[in-house]
Amino acid sequence: MEKNLDKYYTELDKELQQLALVDWATFVDLIGNDSIVSAKICMLKSRGLSLNQISNRLSVTRRVAQVRCEKCTKPGYTLVKIN
């Protein structure tokens, strides 16, 4: 792992990752539903879905999908696709 990325993958990050795997509901409570929805929006956008498709799939307004997509469509932002 690159040195500058190490600060984003600490022991606490590993514990959060483990929590997400074993107790999703508690993880969502800690992180917040808005953060989860934002992450889902970015993942769906990276799969090529349109804003309308995203808003329908996640039951959010098109405007919410658009605003939250702004972060993950900035130049230099790359989301690793997971199958």
XYZ file of N, CA and C in Angstrom:
249
model
N 0.849 -1.179 0.000
C 0.000 0.000 0.000
C 0.890 1.237 0.000
N 0.475 2.244 -0.770
C 1.264 3.467 -0.820
C 1.268 4.142 0.544
N 2.383 4.792 0.843
C 2.543 5.423 2.156
C 1.462 6.463 2.435
N 1.092 7.284 1.440
C 0.091 8.322 1.692
C -1.305 7.741 1.905
N -1.533 6.501 1.508
C -2.827 5.879 1.751
C -2.890 5.206 3.116
N -1.732 4.946 3.722
C -1.697 4.281 5.018
C -2.502 5.029 6.075
N -2.503 6.351 6.019
C -3.230 7.116 7.031
C -4.735 6.900 6.932
N -5.202 6.378 5.789
C -6.622 6.101 5.620
C -6.951 4.632 5.853
N -5.970 3.843 6.233
C -6.233 2.436 6.517
C -5.491 2.026 7.782
N -5.976 2.542 8.879
C -5.376 2.286 10.186
C -6.051 1.069 10.820
N -5.617 0.734 12.003
C -6.257 -0.360 12.746
C -7.739 -0.060 12.985
N -8.055 1.204 13.259
C -9.466 1.571 13.448
C -10.263 1.354 12.169
N -9.659 1.668 11.027
C -10.339 1.435 9.753
C -10.603 -0.052 9.546
N -9.635 -0.872 9.912
C -9.808 -2.324 9.803
C -10.948 -2.799 10.705
N -11.037 -2.214 11.903
C -12.120 -2.576 12.817
C -13.472 -2.147 12.261
N -13.530 -0.961 11.659
C -14.777 -0.516 11.033
C -15.178 -1.439 9.891
N -14.204 -1.840 9.105
C -14.470 -2.760 8.005
C -15.030 -4.081 8.543
N -14.450 -4.575 9.605
C -14.926 -5.819 10.216
C -16.337 -5.639 10.771
N -16.591 -4.497 11.407
C -17.926 -4.219 11.927
C -18.949 -4.229 10.803
N -18.612 -3.621 9.681
C -19.526 -3.599 8.539
C -19.848 -5.014 8.066
N -18.875 -5.887 8.136
C -19.085 -7.267 7.692
C -19.947 -8.077 8.653
N -19.790 -7.838 9.946
C -20.489 -8.684 10.920
C -21.757 -8.059 11.499
N -21.877 -6.738 11.448
C -23.055 -6.076 12.026
C -23.378 -4.818 11.224
N -23.982 -5.027 10.068
C -24.254 -3.930 9.142
C -25.114 -2.840 9.784
N -26.131 -3.224 10.529
C -27.035 -2.231 11.128
C -26.286 -1.285 12.064
N -25.413 -1.821 12.882
C -24.625 -0.978 13.784
C -23.675 -0.091 12.995
N -23.065 -0.638 11.952
C -22.173 0.144 11.098
C -22.923 1.330 10.490
N -24.116 1.084 9.972
C -24.918 2.164 9.382
C -25.276 3.195 10.440
N -25.611 2.744 11.653
C -25.902 3.687 12.742
C -24.704 4.585 13.029
N -23.506 4.020 13.021
C -22.289 4.794 13.295
C -21.949 5.753 12.159
N -22.015 5.271 10.947
C -21.606 6.051 9.779
C -22.683 7.046 9.374
N -23.920 6.628 9.496
C -25.040 7.468 9.103
C -25.612 7.028 7.768
N -26.921 7.006 7.703
C -27.605 6.556 6.494
C -27.263 7.425 5.288
N -27.104 8.737 5.495
C -26.772 9.621 4.373
C -25.450 9.232 3.722
N -24.482 8.848 4.529
C -23.189 8.425 3.981
C -23.331 7.140 3.180
N -24.157 6.237 3.657
C -24.381 4.978 2.947
C -25.068 5.251 1.613
N -26.084 6.107 1.628
C -26.787 6.450 0.388
C -25.827 7.128 -0.590
N -25.000 8.037 -0.101
C -24.022 8.706 -0.973
C -23.074 7.693 -1.612
N -22.610 6.743 -0.822
C -21.709 5.716 -1.354
C -22.417 4.863 -2.403
N -23.671 4.508 -2.142
C -24.433 3.716 -3.109
C -24.631 4.493 -4.404
N -24.906 5.789 -4.289
C -25.084 6.625 -5.475
C -23.810 6.626 -6.309
N -22.672 6.806 -5.666
C -21.397 6.799 -6.396
C -21.128 5.448 -7.045
N -21.441 4.374 -6.346
C -21.230 3.043 -6.914
C -22.114 2.826 -8.136
N -23.379 3.225 -8.041
C -24.286 3.049 -9.174
C -23.880 3.926 -10.353
N -23.432 5.143 -10.059
C -22.967 6.039 -11.126
C -21.748 5.436 -11.821
N -20.852 4.822 -11.051
C -19.653 4.217 -11.644
C -20.004 3.022 -12.523
N -21.177 2.451 -12.315
C -21.647 1.341 -13.154
C -22.358 1.835 -14.403
N -22.451 3.164 -14.536
C -23.037 3.739 -15.740
C -24.518 4.042 -15.673
N -25.121 3.945 -14.494
C -26.538 4.259 -14.385
C -26.758 5.763 -14.506
N -27.896 6.128 -15.060
C -28.251 7.542 -15.183
C -28.775 8.048 -13.841
N -28.881 9.367 -13.726
C -29.420 9.950 -12.491
C -30.847 9.475 -12.243
N -31.642 9.361 -13.307
C -33.015 8.873 -13.148
C -33.035 7.427 -12.659
N -32.164 6.592 -13.216
C -32.099 5.197 -12.779
C -31.677 5.106 -11.313
N -30.696 5.921 -10.940
C -30.220 5.927 -9.554
C -31.326 6.378 -8.614
N -32.002 7.462 -8.966
C -33.052 7.978 -8.083
C -34.185 6.967 -7.928
N -34.532 6.277 -9.007
C -35.577 5.253 -8.915
C -35.131 4.072 -8.068
N -33.921 3.621 -8.284
C -33.422 2.438 -7.566
C -33.302 2.683 -6.064
N -32.869 3.887 -5.685
C -32.644 4.185 -4.270
C -33.775 4.976 -3.620
N -34.816 5.269 -4.389
C -35.960 6.036 -3.879
C -35.531 7.378 -3.300
N -34.686 8.081 -4.061
C -34.295 9.447 -3.721
C -34.677 10.330 -4.897
N -34.729 11.633 -4.666
C -35.048 12.524 -5.771
C -33.876 12.581 -6.744
N -34.168 12.980 -7.963
C -33.115 13.127 -8.963
C -32.104 14.174 -8.503
N -32.586 15.215 -7.844
C -31.699 16.270 -7.351
C -30.733 15.732 -6.287
N -31.224 14.897 -5.386
C -30.349 14.289 -4.376
C -29.274 13.463 -5.067
N -29.672 12.661 -6.045
C -28.698 11.851 -6.786
C -27.677 12.742 -7.481
N -28.138 13.828 -8.069
C -27.241 14.736 -8.795
C -26.228 15.390 -7.858
N -26.704 15.916 -6.742
C -25.817 16.605 -5.798
C -24.781 15.641 -5.233
N -25.208 14.454 -4.867
C -24.272 13.491 -4.280
C -23.331 12.895 -5.317
N -23.732 12.911 -6.589
C -22.844 12.439 -7.664
C -21.720 13.430 -7.929
N -21.905 14.676 -7.555
C -20.881 15.687 -7.833
C -19.542 15.307 -7.213
N -19.557 14.714 -6.024
C -18.309 14.321 -5.370
C -17.600 13.221 -6.154
N -18.345 12.246 -6.586
C -17.709 11.087 -7.214
C -17.505 11.247 -8.714
N -17.840 12.394 -9.260
C -17.571 12.626 -10.679
C -16.538 13.728 -10.888
N -15.914 14.165 -9.795
C -14.856 15.178 -9.906
C -13.650 14.581 -10.618
N -12.907 15.405 -11.364
C -11.683 14.903 -12.000
C -10.726 14.323 -10.959
N -10.152 13.202 -11.280
C -9.205 12.571 -10.377
C -9.825 11.586 -9.407
N -11.158 11.567 -9.318
C -11.831 10.637 -8.413
C -12.043 9.321 -9.143
N -11.621 8.238 -8.538
C -11.806 6.922 -9.136
C -12.395 5.986 -8.100
N -13.479 5.345 -8.461
C -14.086 4.352 -7.587
C -13.791 2.983 -8.169
N -13.189 2.148 -7.384
C -12.882 0.794 -7.834
C -14.190 0.032 -7.967
N -14.397 -0.578 -9.115
C -15.624 -1.337 -9.340
C -15.493 -2.718 -8.713
N -16.527 -3.087 -7.976
C -16.579 -4.398 -7.338
C -17.739 -5.152 -7.967
N -17.461 -6.324 -8.456
C -18.528 -7.110 -9.108
C -19.418 -7.773 -8.116
